PDB file of N, CA, C and O in Angstrom:
ATOM      1  N   MET N   1     -60.582 -20.700 -15.869  1.00 79.00           N
ATOM      2  CA  MET N   1     -61.625 -20.087 -16.660  1.00 79.00           C
ATOM      3  C   MET N   1     -62.976 -20.595 -16.179  1.00 79.00           C
ATOM      4  O   MET N   1     -63.135 -21.741 -15.756  1.00 79.00           O
ATOM      5  N   ASP N   2     -63.977 -19.711 -16.205  1.00 82.00           N
ATOM      6  CA  ASP N   2     -65.307 -20.054 -15.756  1.00 82.00           C
ATOM      7  C   ASP N   2     -65.902 -21.101 -16.711  1.00 82.00           C
ATOM      8  O   ASP N   2     -65.770 -21.019 -17.925  1.00 82.00           O
ATOM      9  N   PRO N   3     -66.600 -22.107 -16.153  1.00 81.00           N
ATOM     10  CA  PRO N   3     -67.189 -23.146 -17.016  1.00 81.00           C
ATOM     11  C   PRO N   3     -68.214 -22.635 -18.048  1.00 81.00           C
ATOM     12  O   PRO N   3     -68.288 -23.130 -19.149  1.00 81.00           O
ATOM     13  N   THR N   4     -68.913 -21.580 -17.692  1.00 84.00           N
ATOM     14  CA  THR N   4     -69.834 -21.006 -18.643  1.00 84.00           C
ATOM     15  C   THR N   4     -69.145 -20.385 -19.830  1.00 84.00           C
ATOM     16  O   THR N   4     -69.561 -20.531 -20.990  1.00 84.00           O
ATOM     17  N   THR N   5     -68.091 -19.673 -19.596  1.00 89.00           N
ATOM     18  CA  THR N   5     -67.285 -19.072 -20.655  1.00 89.00           C
ATOM     19  C   THR N   5     -66.640 -20.123 -21.532  1.00 89.00           C
ATOM     20  O   THR N   5     -66.638 -20.053 -22.737  1.00 89.00           O
ATOM     21  N   LEU N   6     -66.135 -21.151 -20.854  1.00 89.00           N
ATOM     22  CA  LEU N   6     -65.532 -22.275 -21.611  1.00 89.00           C
ATOM     23  C   LEU N   6     -66.560 -22.989 -22.514  1.00 89.00           C
ATOM     24  O   LEU N   6     -66.257 -23.347 -23.653  1.00 89.00           O
ATOM     25  N   ALA N   7     -67.765 -23.203 -21.986  1.00 88.00           N
ATOM     26  CA  ALA N   7     -68.840 -23.838 -22.739  1.00 88.00           C
ATOM     27  C   ALA N   7     -69.202 -22.961 -23.971  1.00 88.00           C
ATOM     28  O   ALA N   7     -69.418 -23.495 -25.057  1.00 88.00           O
ATOM     29  N   ALA N   8     -69.252 -21.660 -23.751  1.00 91.00           N
ATOM     30  CA  ALA N   8     -69.599 -20.743 -24.876  1.00 91.00           C
ATOM     31  C   ALA N   8     -68.538 -20.806 -25.938  1.00 91.00           C
ATOM     32  O   ALA N   8     -68.819 -20.789 -27.137  1.00 91.00           O
ATOM     33  N   LEU N   9     -67.268 -20.836 -25.523  1.00 92.00           N
ATOM     34  CA  LEU N   9     -66.162 -20.919 -26.511  1.00 92.00           C
ATOM     35  C   LEU N   9     -66.226 -22.218 -27.232  1.00 92.00           C
ATOM     36  O   LEU N   9     -65.921 -22.273 -28.451  1.00 92.00           O
ATOM     37  N   ILE N  10     -66.494 -23.340 -26.526  1.00 91.00           N
ATOM     38  CA  ILE N  10     -66.579 -24.620 -27.188  1.00 91.00           C
ATOM     39  C   ILE N  10     -67.718 -24.618 -28.231  1.00 91.00           C
ATOM     40  O   ILE N  10     -67.552 -25.153 -29.324  1.00 91.00           O
ATOM     41  N   LEU N  11     -68.873 -24.049 -27.866  1.00 91.00           N
ATOM     42  CA  LEU N  11     -69.970 -23.954 -28.851  1.00 91.00           C
ATOM     43  C   LEU N  11     -69.587 -23.163 -30.085  1.00 91.00           C
ATOM     44  O   LEU N  11     -69.805 -23.568 -31.209  1.00 91.00           O
ATOM     45  N   LEU N  12     -68.953 -21.987 -29.852  1.00 93.00           N
ATOM     46  CA  LEU N  12     -68.618 -21.130 -30.961  1.00 93.00           C
ATOM     47  C   LEU N  12     -67.578 -21.778 -31.868  1.00 93.00           C
ATOM     48  O   LEU N  12     -67.779 -21.901 -33.090  1.00 93.00           O
ATOM     49  N   PHE N  13     -66.489 -22.253 -31.296  1.00 94.00           N
ATOM     50  CA  PHE N  13     -65.428 -22.775 -32.163  1.00 94.00           C
ATOM     51  C   PHE N  13     -65.794 -24.161 -32.718  1.00 94.00           C
ATOM     52  O   PHE N  13     -65.361 -24.522 -33.796  1.00 94.00           O
ATOM     53  N   GLY N  14     -66.634 -24.902 -31.959  1.00 93.00           N
ATOM     54  CA  GLY N  14     -67.084 -26.231 -32.488  1.00 93.00           C
ATOM     55  C   GLY N  14     -67.934 -26.063 -33.722  1.00 93.00           C
ATOM     56  O   GLY N  14     -67.789 -26.808 -34.684  1.00 93.00           O
ATOM     57  N   ILE N  15     -68.845 -25.093 -33.682  1.00 94.00           N
ATOM     58  CA  ILE N  15     -69.691 -24.865 -34.859  1.00 94.00           C
ATOM     59  C   ILE N  15     -68.881 -24.367 -36.008  1.00 94.00           C
ATOM     60  O   ILE N  15     -69.054 -24.798 -37.174  1.00 94.00           O
ATOM     61  N   LEU N  16     -67.957 -23.444 -35.749  1.00 95.00           N
ATOM     62  CA  LEU N  16     -67.104 -22.933 -36.823  1.00 95.00           C
ATOM     63  C   LEU N  16     -66.252 -24.007 -37.462  1.00 95.00           C
ATOM     64  O   LEU N  16     -66.088 -24.089 -38.661  1.00 95.00           O
ATOM     65  N   VAL N  17     -65.691 -24.887 -36.624  1.00 94.00           N
ATOM     66  CA  VAL N  17     -64.826 -25.963 -37.176  1.00 94.00           C
ATOM     67  C   VAL N  17     -65.683 -26.917 -38.010  1.00 94.00           C
ATOM     68  O   VAL N  17     -65.264 -27.350 -39.087  1.00 94.00           O
ATOM     69  N   CYS N  18     -66.877 -27.201 -37.524  1.00 93.00           N
ATOM     70  CA  CYS N  18     -67.763 -28.107 -38.271  1.00 93.00           C
ATOM     71  C   CYS N  18     -68.177 -27.495 -39.599  1.00 93.00           C
ATOM     72  O   CYS N  18     -68.306 -28.166 -40.595  1.00 93.00           O
ATOM     73  N   LEU N  19     -68.388 -26.159 -39.626  1.00 93.00           N
ATOM     74  CA  LEU N  19     -68.715 -25.492 -40.849  1.00 93.00           C
ATOM     75  C   LEU N  19     -67.572 -25.540 -41.847  1.00 93.00           C
ATOM     76  O   LEU N  19     -67.759 -25.694 -43.059  1.00 93.00           O
ATOM     77  N   VAL N  20     -66.346 -25.330 -41.321  1.00 96.00           N
ATOM     78  CA  VAL N  20     -65.176 -25.381 -42.213  1.00 96.00           C
ATOM     79  C   VAL N  20     -64.964 -26.782 -42.785  1.00 96.00           C
ATOM     80  O   VAL N  20     -64.592 -26.949 -43.954  1.00 96.00           O
ATOM     81  N   LEU N  21     -65.275 -27.780 -41.964  1.00 95.00           N
ATOM     82  CA  LEU N  21     -65.114 -29.169 -42.459  1.00 95.00           C
ATOM     83  C   LEU N  21     -66.312 -29.640 -43.248  1.00 95.00           C
ATOM     84  O   LEU N  21     -66.366 -30.838 -43.607  1.00 95.00           O
ATOM     85  N   SER N  22     -67.227 -28.773 -43.524  1.00 93.00           N
ATOM     86  CA  SER N  22     -68.486 -29.050 -44.279  1.00 93.00           C
ATOM     87  C   SER N  22     -69.325 -30.155 -43.677  1.00 93.00           C
ATOM     88  O   SER N  22     -69.846 -30.988 -44.425  1.00 93.00           O
ATOM     89  N   VAL N  23     -69.410 -30.162 -42.384  1.00 93.00           N
ATOM     90  CA  VAL N  23     -70.347 -31.071 -41.699  1.00 93.00           C
ATOM     91  C   VAL N  23     -71.716 -30.444 -41.717  1.00 93.00           C
ATOM     92  O   VAL N  23     -71.835 -29.180 -41.685  1.00 93.00           O
ATOM     93  N   PRO N  24     -72.776 -31.229 -41.875  1.00 94.00           N
ATOM     94  CA  PRO N  24     -74.124 -30.618 -41.837  1.00 94.00           C
ATOM     95  C   PRO N  24     -74.329 -29.797 -40.574  1.00 94.00           C
ATOM     96  O   PRO N  24     -73.816 -30.102 -39.496  1.00 94.00           O
ATOM     97  N   ILE N  25     -75.112 -28.715 -40.711  1.00 92.00           N
ATOM     98  CA  ILE N  25     -75.288 -27.770 -39.658  1.00 92.00           C
ATOM     99  C   ILE N  25     -75.895 -28.427 -38.414  1.00 92.00           C
ATOM    100  O   ILE N  25     -75.456 -28.153 -37.282  1.00 92.00           O
ATOM    101  N   ALA N  26     -76.906 -29.238 -38.606  1.00 91.00           N
ATOM    102  CA  ALA N  26     -77.580 -29.894 -37.460  1.00 91.00           C
ATOM    103  C   ALA N  26     -76.600 -30.787 -36.699  1.00 91.00           C
ATOM    104  O   ALA N  26     -76.629 -30.783 -35.459  1.00 91.00           O
ATOM    105  N   VAL N  27     -75.745 -31.496 -37.394  1.00 92.00           N
ATOM    106  CA  VAL N  27     -74.813 -32.343 -36.747  1.00 92.00           C
ATOM    107  C   VAL N  27     -73.767 -31.542 -36.054  1.00 92.00           C
ATOM    108  O   VAL N  27     -73.348 -31.884 -34.876  1.00 92.00           O
ATOM    109  N   GLY N  28     -73.314 -30.479 -36.651  1.00 92.00           N
ATOM    110  CA  GLY N  28     -72.315 -29.624 -36.027  1.00 92.00           C
ATOM    111  C   GLY N  28     -72.786 -28.932 -34.761  1.00 92.00           C
ATOM    112  O   GLY N  28     -72.088 -28.916 -33.716  1.00 92.00           O
ATOM    113  N   ILE N  29     -74.037 -28.474 -34.792  1.00 91.00           N
ATOM    114  CA  ILE N  29     -74.616 -27.853 -33.590  1.00 91.00           C
ATOM    115  C   ILE N  29     -74.820 -28.930 -32.523  1.00 91.00           C
ATOM    116  O   ILE N  29     -74.552 -28.680 -31.321  1.00 91.00           O
ATOM    117  N   GLY N  30     -75.245 -30.095 -32.891  1.00 88.00           N
ATOM    118  CA  GLY N  30     -75.473 -31.178 -31.904  1.00 88.00           C
ATOM    119  C   GLY N  30     -74.175 -31.639 -31.264  1.00 88.00           C
ATOM    120  O   GLY N  30     -74.109 -31.831 -30.045  1.00 88.00           O
ATOM    121  N   LEU N  31     -73.127 -31.813 -32.047  1.00 90.00           N
ATOM    122  CA  LEU N  31     -71.833 -32.190 -31.477  1.00 90.00           C
ATOM    123  C   LEU N  31     -71.270 -31.111 -30.596  1.00 90.00           C
ATOM    124  O   LEU N  31     -70.749 -31.412 -29.496  1.00 90.00           O
ATOM    125  N   SER N  32     -71.388 -29.862 -30.980  1.00 91.00           N
ATOM    126  CA  SER N  32     -70.842 -28.788 -30.144  1.00 91.00           C
ATOM    127  C   SER N  32     -71.661 -28.686 -28.863  1.00 91.00           C
ATOM    128  O   SER N  32     -71.108 -28.405 -27.811  1.00 91.00           O
ATOM    129  N   ALA N  33     -72.981 -28.853 -28.925  1.00 87.00           N
ATOM    130  CA  ALA N  33     -73.807 -28.778 -27.712  1.00 87.00           C
ATOM    131  C   ALA N  33     -73.464 -29.893 -26.791  1.00 87.00           C
ATOM    132  O   ALA N  33     -73.463 -29.701 -25.566  1.00 87.00           O
ATOM    133  N   MET N  34     -73.220 -31.080 -27.285  1.00 85.00           N
ATOM    134  CA  MET N  34     -72.924 -32.187 -26.420  1.00 85.00           C
ATOM    135  C   MET N  34     -71.545 -31.981 -25.762  1.00 85.00           C
ATOM    136  O   MET N  34     -71.340 -32.268 -24.595  1.00 85.00           O
ATOM    137  N   ALA N  35     -70.588 -31.406 -26.496  1.00 86.00           N
ATOM    138  CA  ALA N  35     -69.269 -31.077 -25.941  1.00 86.00           C
ATOM    139  C   ALA N  35     -69.383 -30.018 -24.873  1.00 86.00           C
ATOM    140  O   ALA N  35     -68.805 -30.131 -23.749  1.00 86.00           O
ATOM    141  N   ALA N  36     -70.217 -28.984 -25.102  1.00 87.00           N
ATOM    142  CA  ALA N  36     -70.392 -27.919 -24.083  1.00 87.00           C
ATOM    143  C   ALA N  36     -71.138 -28.444 -22.938  1.00 87.00           C
ATOM    144  O   ALA N  36     -70.861 -28.097 -21.788  1.00 87.00           O
ATOM    145  N   GLY N  37     -72.082 -29.321 -23.126  1.00 82.00           N
ATOM    146  CA  GLY N  37     -72.830 -29.954 -22.068  1.00 82.00           C
ATOM    147  C   GLY N  37     -71.961 -30.818 -21.153  1.00 82.00           C
ATOM    148  O   GLY N  37     -72.128 -30.846 -19.913  1.00 82.00           O
ATOM    149  N   ALA N  38     -70.997 -31.507 -21.786  1.00 83.00           N
ATOM    150  CA  ALA N  38     -70.042 -32.287 -20.998  1.00 83.00           C
ATOM    151  C   ALA N  38     -69.201 -31.438 -20.098  1.00 83.00           C
ATOM    152  O   ALA N  38     -68.905 -31.834 -18.948  1.00 83.00           O
ATOM    153  N   VAL N  39     -68.904 -30.178 -20.553  1.00 84.00           N
ATOM    154  CA  VAL N  39     -68.111 -29.278 -19.730  1.00 84.00           C
ATOM    155  C   VAL N  39     -68.979 -28.774 -18.573  1.00 84.00           C
ATOM    156  O   VAL N  39     -68.532 -28.664 -17.433  1.00 84.00           O
ATOM    157  N   MET N  40     -70.212 -28.382 -18.897  1.00 82.00           N
ATOM    158  CA  MET N  40     -71.064 -27.779 -17.877  1.00 82.00           C
ATOM    159  C   MET N  40     -71.614 -28.786 -16.886  1.00 82.00           C
ATOM    160  O   MET N  40     -71.689 -28.547 -15.683  1.00 82.00           O
ATOM    161  N   LEU N  41     -72.068 -29.954 -17.362  1.00 79.00           N
ATOM    162  CA  LEU N  41     -72.775 -30.917 -16.485  1.00 79.00           C
ATOM    163  C   LEU N  41     -71.946 -32.080 -16.093  1.00 79.00           C
ATOM    164  O   LEU N  41     -72.317 -32.812 -15.160  1.00 79.00           O
ATOM    165  N   GLY N  42     -70.888 -32.328 -16.833  1.00 75.00           N
ATOM    166  CA  GLY N  42     -70.171 -33.608 -16.609  1.00 75.00           C
ATOM    167  C   GLY N  42     -70.792 -34.693 -17.436  1.00 75.00           C
ATOM    168  O   GLY N  42     -71.926 -34.536 -17.936  1.00 75.00           O
ATOM    169  N   ALA N  43     -70.069 -35.774 -17.623  1.00 71.00           N
ATOM    170  CA  ALA N  43     -70.537 -36.861 -18.514  1.00 71.00           C
ATOM    171  C   ALA N  43     -71.805 -37.549 -17.947  1.00 71.00           C
ATOM    172  O   ALA N  43     -72.597 -38.062 -18.702  1.00 71.00           O
ATOM    173  N   ASP N  44     -71.949 -37.511 -16.614  1.00 76.00           N
ATOM    174  CA  ASP N  44     -73.105 -38.208 -16.043  1.00 76.00           C
ATOM    175  C   ASP N  44     -74.393 -37.395 -16.114  1.00 76.00           C
ATOM    176  O   ASP N  44     -75.470 -37.972 -16.102  1.00 76.00           O
ATOM    177  N   GLY N  45     -74.304 -36.067 -16.259  1.00 75.00           N
ATOM    178  CA  GLY N  45     -75.459 -35.236 -16.225  1.00 75.00           C
ATOM    179  C   GLY N  45     -76.137 -35.073 -17.567  1.00 75.00           C
ATOM    180  O   GLY N  45     -77.264 -34.604 -17.636  1.00 75.00           O
ATOM    181  N   ILE N  46     -75.436 -35.394 -18.659  1.00 76.00           N
ATOM    182  CA  ILE N  46     -75.983 -35.133 -19.982  1.00 76.00           C
ATOM    183  C   ILE N  46     -77.235 -35.982 -20.281  1.00 76.00           C
ATOM    184  O   ILE N  46     -78.194 -35.424 -20.766  1.00 76.00           O
ATOM    185  N   PRO N  47     -77.234 -37.275 -20.007  1.00 78.00           N
ATOM    186  CA  PRO N  47     -78.449 -38.054 -20.331  1.00 78.00           C
ATOM    187  C   PRO N  47     -79.668 -37.590 -19.474  1.00 78.00           C
ATOM    188  O   PRO N  47     -80.803 -37.546 -20.009  1.00 78.00           O
ATOM    189  N   LEU N  48     -79.447 -37.207 -18.243  1.00 81.00           N
ATOM    190  CA  LEU N  48     -80.519 -36.726 -17.417  1.00 81.00           C
ATOM    191  C   LEU N  48     -81.083 -35.437 -17.960  1.00 81.00           C
ATOM    192  O   LEU N  48     -82.325 -35.277 -18.055  1.00 81.00           O
ATOM    193  N   ALA N  49     -80.233 -34.532 -18.310  1.00 79.00           N
ATOM    194  CA  ALA N  49     -80.701 -33.210 -18.828  1.00 79.00           C
ATOM    195  C   ALA N  49     -81.413 -33.413 -20.159  1.00 79.00           C
ATOM    196  O   ALA N  49     -82.437 -32.774 -20.423  1.00 79.00           O
ATOM    197  N   ALA N  50     -80.909 -34.272 -21.019  1.00 77.00           N
ATOM    198  CA  ALA N  50     -81.557 -34.532 -22.312  1.00 77.00           C
ATOM    199  C   ALA N  50     -82.927 -35.125 -22.144  1.00 77.00           C
ATOM    200  O   ALA N  50     -83.872 -34.762 -22.791  1.00 77.00           O
ATOM    201  N   ALA N  51     -83.047 -36.090 -21.183  1.00 81.00           N
ATOM    202  CA  ALA N  51     -84.365 -36.704 -20.955  1.00 81.00           C
ATOM    203  C   ALA N  51     -85.367 -35.676 -20.409  1.00 81.00           C
ATOM    204  O   ALA N  51     -86.540 -35.652 -20.782  1.00 81.00           O
ATOM    205  N   GLN N  52     -84.912 -34.802 -19.507  1.00 84.00           N
ATOM    206  CA  GLN N  52     -85.823 -33.786 -18.929  1.00 84.00           C
ATOM    207  C   GLN N  52     -86.297 -32.802 -20.014  1.00 84.00           C
ATOM    208  O   GLN N  52     -87.405 -32.391 -20.051  1.00 84.00           O
ATOM    209  N   GLN N  53     -85.364 -32.419 -20.896  1.00 80.00           N
ATOM    210  CA  GLN N  53     -85.750 -31.451 -21.945  1.00 80.00           C
ATOM    211  C   GLN N  53     -86.694 -32.094 -22.996  1.00 80.00           C
ATOM    212  O   GLN N  53     -87.585 -31.437 -23.475  1.00 80.00           O
ATOM    213  N   MET N  54     -86.483 -33.341 -23.298  1.00 80.00           N
ATOM    214  CA  MET N  54     -87.419 -33.996 -24.225  1.00 80.00           C
ATOM    215  C   MET N  54     -88.814 -34.208 -23.594  1.00 80.00           C
ATOM    216  O   MET N  54     -89.801 -33.958 -24.289  1.00 80.00           O
ATOM    217  N   PHE N  55     -88.882 -34.528 -22.342  1.00 83.00           N
ATOM    218  CA  PHE N  55     -90.203 -34.648 -21.680  1.00 83.00           C
ATOM    219  C   PHE N  55     -90.885 -33.271 -21.610  1.00 83.00           C
ATOM    220  O   PHE N  55     -92.091 -33.196 -21.808  1.00 83.00           O
ATOM    221  N   THR N  56     -90.110 -32.240 -21.297  1.00 82.00           N
ATOM    222  CA  THR N  56     -90.702 -30.920 -21.250  1.00 82.00           C
ATOM    223  C   THR N  56     -91.255 -30.506 -22.608  1.00 82.00           C
ATOM    224  O   THR N  56     -92.324 -29.856 -22.701  1.00 82.00           O
ATOM    225  N   GLY N  57     -90.540 -30.813 -23.655  1.00 75.00           N
ATOM    226  CA  GLY N  57     -91.012 -30.497 -25.000  1.00 75.00           C
ATOM    227  C   GLY N  57     -92.272 -31.222 -25.413  1.00 75.00           C
ATOM    228  O   GLY N  57     -93.151 -30.710 -26.074  1.00 75.00           O
ATOM    229  N   ILE N  58     -92.375 -32.483 -24.994  1.00 75.00           N
ATOM    230  CA  ILE N  58     -93.497 -33.307 -25.303  1.00 75.00           C
ATOM    231  C   ILE N  58     -94.716 -32.940 -24.489  1.00 75.00           C
ATOM    232  O   ILE N  58     -95.851 -33.153 -24.899  1.00 75.00           O
ATOM    233  N   ASN N  59     -94.465 -32.410 -23.314  1.00 74.00           N
ATOM    234  CA  ASN N  59     -95.541 -32.135 -22.329  1.00 74.00           C
ATOM    235  C   ASN N  59     -96.298 -30.877 -22.592  1.00 74.00           C
ATOM    236  O   ASN N  59     -96.956 -30.328 -21.733  1.00 74.00           O
ATOM    237  N   SER N  60     -96.237 -30.303 -23.806  1.00 75.00           N
ATOM    238  CA  SER N  60     -96.966 -29.122 -24.144  1.00 75.00           C
ATOM    239  C   SER N  60     -98.291 -29.470 -24.838  1.00 75.00           C
ATOM    240  O   SER N  60     -98.312 -30.064 -25.905  1.00 75.00           O
ATOM    241  N   PHE N  61     -99.426 -29.137 -24.225  1.00 77.00           N
ATOM    242  CA  PHE N  61    -100.731 -29.465 -24.757  1.00 77.00           C
ATOM    243  C   PHE N  61    -100.969 -28.830 -26.089  1.00 77.00           C
ATOM    244  O   PHE N  61    -101.537 -29.440 -27.031  1.00 77.00           O
ATOM    245  N   THR N  62    -100.554 -27.590 -26.238  1.00 79.00           N
ATOM    246  CA  THR N  62    -100.769 -26.818 -27.489  1.00 79.00           C
ATOM    247  C   THR N  62    -100.021 -27.483 -28.657  1.00 79.00           C
ATOM    248  O   THR N  62    -100.581 -27.622 -29.723  1.00 79.00           O
ATOM    249  N   LEU N  63     -98.776 -27.844 -28.429  1.00 76.00           N
ATOM    250  CA  LEU N  63     -98.004 -28.440 -29.515  1.00 76.00           C
ATOM    251  C   LEU N  63     -98.494 -29.843 -29.831  1.00 76.00           C
ATOM    252  O   LEU N  63     -98.354 -30.333 -30.980  1.00 76.00           O
ATOM    253  N   LEU N  64     -99.044 -30.573 -28.836  1.00 77.00           N
ATOM    254  CA  LEU N  64     -99.552 -31.924 -29.096  1.00 77.00           C
ATOM    255  C   LEU N  64    -100.881 -31.893 -29.849  1.00 77.00           C
ATOM    256  O   LEU N  64    -101.258 -32.853 -30.528  1.00 77.00           O
ATOM    257  N   ALA N  65    -101.648 -30.801 -29.730  1.00 83.00           N
ATOM    258  CA  ALA N  65    -102.959 -30.728 -30.381  1.00 83.00           C
ATOM    259  C   ALA N  65    -102.811 -30.681 -31.905  1.00 83.00           C
ATOM    260  O   ALA N  65    -103.696 -31.240 -32.594  1.00 83.00           O
ATOM    261  N   ILE N  66    -101.759 -30.155 -32.437  1.00 83.00           N
ATOM    262  CA  ILE N  66    -101.585 -30.010 -33.901  1.00 83.00           C
ATOM    263  C   ILE N  66    -101.488 -31.410 -34.532  1.00 83.00           C
ATOM    264  O   ILE N  66    -102.283 -31.694 -35.487  1.00 83.00           O
ATOM    265  N   PRO N  67    -100.470 -32.239 -34.170  1.00 83.00           N
ATOM    266  CA  PRO N  67    -100.451 -33.590 -34.872  1.00 83.00           C
ATOM    267  C   PRO N  67    -101.694 -34.429 -34.570  1.00 83.00           C
ATOM    268  O   PRO N  67    -102.098 -35.202 -35.454  1.00 83.00           O
ATOM    269  N   PHE N  68    -102.283 -34.326 -33.362  1.00 85.00           N
ATOM    270  CA  PHE N  68    -103.473 -35.102 -33.114  1.00 85.00           C
ATOM    271  C   PHE N  68    -104.661 -34.647 -33.978  1.00 85.00           C
ATOM    272  O   PHE N  68    -105.498 -35.446 -34.392  1.00 85.00           O
ATOM    273  N   PHE N  69    -104.749 -33.352 -34.263  1.00 89.00           N
ATOM    274  CA  PHE N  69    -105.802 -32.806 -35.119  1.00 89.00           C
ATOM    275  C   PHE N  69    -105.596 -33.345 -36.548  1.00 89.00           C
ATOM    276  O   PHE N  69    -106.571 -33.774 -37.204  1.00 89.00           O
ATOM    277  N   VAL N  70    -104.378 -33.361 -37.029  1.00 90.00           N
ATOM    278  CA  VAL N  70    -104.100 -33.931 -38.373  1.00 90.00           C
ATOM    279  C   VAL N  70    -104.379 -35.401 -38.377  1.00 90.00           C
ATOM    280  O   VAL N  70    -104.959 -35.912 -39.365  1.00 90.00           O
ATOM    281  N   LEU N  71    -103.995 -36.106 -37.326  1.00 90.00           N
ATOM    282  CA  LEU N  71    -104.281 -37.593 -37.280  1.00 90.00           C
ATOM    283  C   LEU N  71    -105.776 -37.869 -37.284  1.00 90.00           C
ATOM    284  O   LEU N  71    -106.226 -38.797 -37.923  1.00 90.00           O
ATOM    285  N   ALA N  72    -106.533 -37.043 -36.578  1.00 92.00           N
ATOM    286  CA  ALA N  72    -107.981 -37.225 -36.542  1.00 92.00           C
ATOM    287  C   ALA N  72    -108.582 -36.947 -37.910  1.00 92.00           C
ATOM    288  O   ALA N  72    -109.567 -37.604 -38.281  1.00 92.00           O
ATOM    289  N   GLY N  73    -108.006 -36.025 -38.649  1.00 89.00           N
ATOM    290  CA  GLY N  73    -108.536 -35.740 -40.012  1.00 89.00           C
ATOM    291  C   GLY N  73    -108.227 -36.809 -41.025  1.00 89.00           C
ATOM    292  O   GLY N  73    -108.953 -37.035 -41.958  1.00 89.00           O
ATOM    293  N   VAL N  74    -107.186 -37.575 -40.820  1.00 84.00           N
ATOM    294  CA  VAL N  74    -106.816 -38.668 -41.680  1.00 84.00           C
ATOM    295  C   VAL N  74    -107.761 -39.833 -41.463  1.00 84.00           C
ATOM    296  O   VAL N  74    -108.215 -40.445 -42.324  1.00 84.00           O
TER     297      VAL N  74
END
């Protein structure tokens, strides 16, 4: 089976199982995403990909302007 298809199935069934077990939605999505990431990237690639995505999210000037504007107002 293709790794992409397998990761999609892991995401789908992981979220459904977590919903049936009444796990909070954010935790269920996070666990499923980590399991699918382990299939796609391997266990060694997950921390690197997570760090790159967090830096990319923080590196947005427009999104950083909002909390800095509120902080300046306080």
